[in-house]
Amino acid sequence: MAYCRWRGENTRLMSEAEYHLATYGNGLIGDVDNYNLNLKFGSPTPVGMLETAKSHSGLYDLRGNVWEWLSDHLNPLTGYQPHYLYADNSAIFFDTQHYMMLGGCWITNGTEALKYYRNWFRPNFYQHAGFRIVQDINN
């Protein structure tokens, strides 16, 4: 966020909706082999190294490599109901301190590597996260 303020000119982090728009049409839920997930290379890789990690929007590594840090706080999706076994898993983080992360990183595996897995963190924790900036266009 500090970088976006420094850049100015309506620059900000990508939102969750913009992330999904940028990744729309990319792959199936179980296609983790196309991305730097599940310790594929044992570390982050240069952006664009995997042609299979290029989105239809022309962006590389929206999944895998590093988590995409977004501008949105973790909020419940429409119709959200906590599972009785995991009542304290997500709902306690619906606040203004935890920001969304999507896409997984090079060390992500299991269910966290699924295309629609929603993760969160507080900005002061290192979570193998990166960010993309977007710029609002005034018409």
PDB file of C-alpha atoms in Angstrom:
ATOM      1  CA  MET A   1       0.000   0.000   0.000  1.00  0.00           C
ATOM      2  CA  ALA A   2       2.910   2.327   0.727  1.00  0.00           C
ATOM      3  CA  TYR A   3       4.285   1.632  -2.751  1.00  0.00           C
ATOM      4  CA  CYS A   4       0.909   2.481  -4.273  1.00  0.00           C
ATOM      5  CA  ARG A   5       0.791   5.764  -2.342  1.00  0.00           C
ATOM      6  CA  TRP A   6       4.315   6.535  -3.533  1.00  0.00           C
ATOM      7  CA  ARG A   7       3.340   5.797  -7.145  1.00  0.00           C
ATOM      8  CA  GLY A   8       0.257   8.006  -6.829  1.00  0.00           C
ATOM      9  CA  GLU A   9      -1.909   8.584  -9.887  1.00  0.00           C
ATOM     10  CA  ASN A  10      -4.814   6.397  -8.666  1.00  0.00           C
ATOM     11  CA  THR A  11      -2.505   3.389  -8.162  1.00  0.00           C
ATOM     12  CA  ARG A  12      -3.706   0.654  -5.825  1.00  0.00           C
ATOM     13  CA  LEU A  13      -3.555  -3.070  -5.139  1.00  0.00           C
ATOM     14  CA  MET A  14      -5.735  -5.389  -7.193  1.00  0.00           C
ATOM     15  CA  SER A  15      -9.140  -6.269  -5.684  1.00  0.00           C
ATOM     16  CA  GLU A  16     -10.510  -9.791  -5.313  1.00  0.00           C
ATOM     17  CA  ALA A  17     -13.003  -9.143  -8.140  1.00  0.00           C
ATOM     18  CA  GLU A  18     -10.233  -7.881 -10.442  1.00  0.00           C
ATOM     19  CA  TYR A  19      -8.104 -10.923  -9.607  1.00  0.00           C
ATOM     20  CA  HIS A  20     -10.942 -13.264 -10.615  1.00  0.00           C
ATOM     21  CA  LEU A  21     -11.520 -11.287 -13.805  1.00  0.00           C
ATOM     22  CA  ALA A  22      -7.805 -11.514 -14.664  1.00  0.00           C
ATOM     23  CA  THR A  23      -7.763 -15.290 -14.036  1.00  0.00           C
ATOM     24  CA  TYR A  24     -11.122 -16.045 -15.665  1.00  0.00           C
ATOM     25  CA  GLY A  25     -10.950 -19.022 -17.996  1.00  0.00           C
ATOM     26  CA  ASN A  26      -7.616 -20.264 -16.702  1.00  0.00           C
ATOM     27  CA  GLY A  27      -7.429 -23.933 -16.056  1.00  0.00           C
ATOM     28  CA  LEU A  28      -9.339 -26.413 -14.022  1.00  0.00           C
ATOM     29  CA  ILE A  29      -9.398 -26.740 -10.272  1.00  0.00           C
ATOM     30  CA  GLY A  30      -6.946 -29.665 -10.267  1.00  0.00           C
ATOM     31  CA  ASP A  31      -4.350 -28.267 -12.683  1.00  0.00           C
ATOM     32  CA  VAL A  32      -1.600 -27.534 -10.138  1.00  0.00           C
ATOM     33  CA  ASP A  33       1.087 -28.969 -12.459  1.00  0.00           C
ATOM     34  CA  ASN A  34       0.776 -25.893 -14.706  1.00  0.00           C
ATOM     35  CA  TYR A  35       1.961 -23.541 -11.950  1.00  0.00           C
ATOM     36  CA  ASN A  36       4.800 -23.141  -9.474  1.00  0.00           C
ATOM     37  CA  LEU A  37       2.845 -24.792  -6.637  1.00  0.00           C
ATOM     38  CA  ASN A  38       3.477 -27.811  -4.410  1.00  0.00           C
ATOM     39  CA  LEU A  39       7.271 -27.271  -4.232  1.00  0.00           C
ATOM     40  CA  LYS A  40       7.571 -27.746  -8.002  1.00  0.00           C
ATOM     41  CA  PHE A  41      10.899 -25.884  -8.103  1.00  0.00           C
ATOM     42  CA  GLY A  42      11.528 -25.596  -4.371  1.00  0.00           C
ATOM     43  CA  SER A  43      11.550 -21.776  -4.484  1.00  0.00           C
ATOM     44  CA  PRO A  44      10.012 -18.829  -6.326  1.00  0.00           C
ATOM     45  CA  THR A  45      10.879 -18.606 -10.016  1.00  0.00           C
ATOM     46  CA  PRO A  46      11.300 -15.642 -12.360  1.00  0.00           C
ATOM     47  CA  VAL A  47       7.959 -14.254 -13.511  1.00  0.00           C
ATOM     48  CA  GLY A  48       7.113 -15.687 -16.922  1.00  0.00           C
ATOM     49  CA  MET A  49       9.294 -18.784 -16.603  1.00  0.00           C
ATOM     50  CA  LEU A  50       6.279 -21.082 -17.045  1.00  0.00           C
ATOM     51  CA  GLU A  51       4.311 -20.371 -20.206  1.00  0.00           C
ATOM     52  CA  THR A  52       1.518 -22.539 -18.735  1.00  0.00           C
ATOM     53  CA  ALA A  53       1.178 -19.961 -15.931  1.00  0.00           C
ATOM     54  CA  LYS A  54       0.154 -17.197 -18.361  1.00  0.00           C
ATOM     55  CA  SER A  55      -3.456 -16.079 -18.002  1.00  0.00           C
ATOM     56  CA  HIS A  56      -5.846 -15.246 -20.833  1.00  0.00           C
ATOM     57  CA  SER A  57      -5.388 -11.628 -19.761  1.00  0.00           C
ATOM     58  CA  GLY A  58      -1.657 -11.930 -20.558  1.00  0.00           C
ATOM     59  CA  LEU A  59      -0.424 -11.862 -16.945  1.00  0.00           C
ATOM     60  CA  TYR A  60       1.967 -14.473 -15.607  1.00  0.00           C
ATOM     61  CA  ASP A  61       1.931 -16.228 -12.258  1.00  0.00           C
ATOM     62  CA  LEU A  62      -1.479 -15.170 -10.981  1.00  0.00           C
ATOM     63  CA  ARG A  63      -1.436 -18.656  -9.487  1.00  0.00           C
ATOM     64  CA  GLY A  64       1.637 -20.093  -7.860  1.00  0.00           C
ATOM     65  CA  ASN A  65       5.043 -18.528  -7.282  1.00  0.00           C
ATOM     66  CA  VAL A  66       3.795 -16.063  -4.609  1.00  0.00           C
ATOM     67  CA  TRP A  67       0.417 -15.358  -3.030  1.00  0.00           C
ATOM     68  CA  GLU A  68      -1.283 -12.334  -4.597  1.00  0.00           C
ATOM     69  CA  TRP A  69      -1.864  -9.757  -1.864  1.00  0.00           C
ATOM     70  CA  LEU A  70      -5.143  -7.941  -2.571  1.00  0.00           C
ATOM     71  CA  SER A  71      -6.713  -4.720  -1.358  1.00  0.00           C
ATOM     72  CA  ASP A  72      -9.801  -6.435   0.075  1.00  0.00           C
ATOM     73  CA  HIS A  73     -10.195  -7.493   3.668  1.00  0.00           C
ATOM     74  CA  LEU A  74     -11.280 -11.071   4.275  1.00  0.00           C
ATOM     75  CA  ASN A  75     -15.069 -10.986   4.230  1.00  0.00           C
ATOM     76  CA  PRO A  76     -17.652 -13.766   4.031  1.00  0.00           C
ATOM     77  CA  LEU A  77     -19.009 -14.698   0.632  1.00  0.00           C
ATOM     78  CA  THR A  78     -22.762 -14.465   0.072  1.00  0.00           C
ATOM     79  CA  GLY A  79     -24.503 -17.265   1.938  1.00  0.00           C
ATOM     80  CA  TYR A  80     -21.500 -18.069   4.111  1.00  0.00           C
ATOM     81  CA  GLN A  81     -22.249 -20.353   7.051  1.00  0.00           C
ATOM     82  CA  PRO A  82     -19.450 -21.655   9.266  1.00  0.00           C
ATOM     83  CA  HIS A  83     -19.111 -25.428   9.482  1.00  0.00           C
ATOM     84  CA  TYR A  84     -19.812 -26.599  13.012  1.00  0.00           C
ATOM     85  CA  LEU A  85     -16.386 -28.275  13.230  1.00  0.00           C
ATOM     86  CA  TYR A  86     -14.562 -25.152  12.013  1.00  0.00           C
ATOM     87  CA  ALA A  87     -16.534 -22.268  13.510  1.00  0.00           C
ATOM     88  CA  ASP A  88     -13.297 -20.503  14.411  1.00  0.00           C
ATOM     89  CA  ASN A  89     -11.486 -21.075  11.108  1.00  0.00           C
ATOM     90  CA  SER A  90     -12.535 -18.033   9.053  1.00  0.00           C
ATOM     91  CA  ALA A  91     -15.207 -15.975  10.770  1.00  0.00           C
ATOM     92  CA  ILE A  92     -12.918 -14.697  13.523  1.00  0.00           C
ATOM     93  CA  PHE A  93     -10.747 -13.110  10.783  1.00  0.00           C
ATOM     94  CA  PHE A  94     -13.594 -11.128   9.182  1.00  0.00           C
ATOM     95  CA  ASP A  95     -12.200  -7.780  10.283  1.00  0.00           C
ATOM     96  CA  THR A  96     -10.158  -4.865   8.978  1.00  0.00           C
ATOM     97  CA  GLN A  97      -6.809  -6.403   9.954  1.00  0.00           C
ATOM     98  CA  HIS A  98      -6.675  -9.395   7.579  1.00  0.00           C
ATOM     99  CA  TYR A  99      -6.233  -8.866   3.851  1.00  0.00           C
ATOM    100  CA  MET A 100      -7.064 -11.335   1.092  1.00  0.00           C
ATOM    101  CA  MET A 101      -4.428 -13.469  -0.607  1.00  0.00           C
ATOM    102  CA  LEU A 102      -5.221 -15.638  -3.615  1.00  0.00           C
ATOM    103  CA  GLY A 103      -3.374 -17.889  -6.028  1.00  0.00           C
ATOM    104  CA  GLY A 104      -1.072 -19.850  -3.743  1.00  0.00           C
ATOM    105  CA  CYS A 105       2.712 -19.764  -3.702  1.00  0.00           C
ATOM    106  CA  TRP A 106       5.553 -22.124  -4.571  1.00  0.00           C
ATOM    107  CA  ILE A 107       5.220 -23.966  -1.251  1.00  0.00           C
ATOM    108  CA  THR A 108       1.389 -24.199  -1.295  1.00  0.00           C
ATOM    109  CA  ASN A 109      -0.084 -27.682  -1.555  1.00  0.00           C
ATOM    110  CA  GLY A 110      -3.226 -29.636  -0.761  1.00  0.00           C
ATOM    111  CA  THR A 111      -6.526 -27.774  -0.654  1.00  0.00           C
ATOM    112  CA  GLU A 112      -4.733 -24.424  -0.389  1.00  0.00           C
ATOM    113  CA  ALA A 113      -3.500 -24.955  -3.964  1.00  0.00           C
ATOM    114  CA  LEU A 114      -7.050 -25.083  -5.302  1.00  0.00           C
ATOM    115  CA  LYS A 115      -7.952 -22.309  -7.713  1.00  0.00           C
ATOM    116  CA  TYR A 116     -10.645 -20.787  -5.491  1.00  0.00           C
ATOM    117  CA  TYR A 117      -8.947 -21.106  -2.101  1.00  0.00           C
ATOM    118  CA  ARG A 118      -9.228 -17.816  -0.193  1.00  0.00           C
ATOM    119  CA  ASN A 119      -6.407 -17.056   2.225  1.00  0.00           C
ATOM    120  CA  TRP A 120      -5.725 -14.069   4.470  1.00  0.00           C
ATOM    121  CA  PHE A 121      -3.001 -12.498   6.532  1.00  0.00           C
ATOM    122  CA  ARG A 122      -2.072  -9.390   8.447  1.00  0.00           C
ATOM    123  CA  PRO A 123       0.378  -7.111   6.608  1.00  0.00           C
ATOM    124  CA  ASN A 124       3.146  -7.586   9.176  1.00  0.00           C
ATOM    125  CA  PHE A 125       3.543 -11.327   8.520  1.00  0.00           C
ATOM    126  CA  TYR A 126       5.738 -12.700   5.743  1.00  0.00           C
ATOM    127  CA  GLN A 127       3.651 -15.186   3.784  1.00  0.00           C
ATOM    128  CA  HIS A 128       5.497 -15.638   0.463  1.00  0.00           C
ATOM    129  CA  ALA A 129       3.284 -12.880  -0.907  1.00  0.00           C
ATOM    130  CA  GLY A 130       3.694 -10.483  -3.771  1.00  0.00           C
ATOM    131  CA  PHE A 131       1.407  -7.874  -5.216  1.00  0.00           C
ATOM    132  CA  ARG A 132       0.296  -6.339  -8.463  1.00  0.00           C
ATOM    133  CA  ILE A 133      -0.748  -2.792  -8.884  1.00  0.00           C
ATOM    134  CA  VAL A 134      -3.622  -1.462 -10.913  1.00  0.00           C
ATOM    135  CA  GLN A 135      -4.364   2.051 -11.959  1.00  0.00           C
ATOM    136  CA  ASP A 136      -7.843   3.522 -12.100  1.00  0.00           C
ATOM    137  CA  ILE A 137      -8.599   5.113 -15.449  1.00  0.00           C
ATOM    138  CA  ASN A 138     -10.726   8.238 -15.365  1.00  0.00           C
ATOM    139  CA  ASN A 139     -12.939   8.632 -18.407  1.00  0.00           C
TER     140      ASN A 139
END
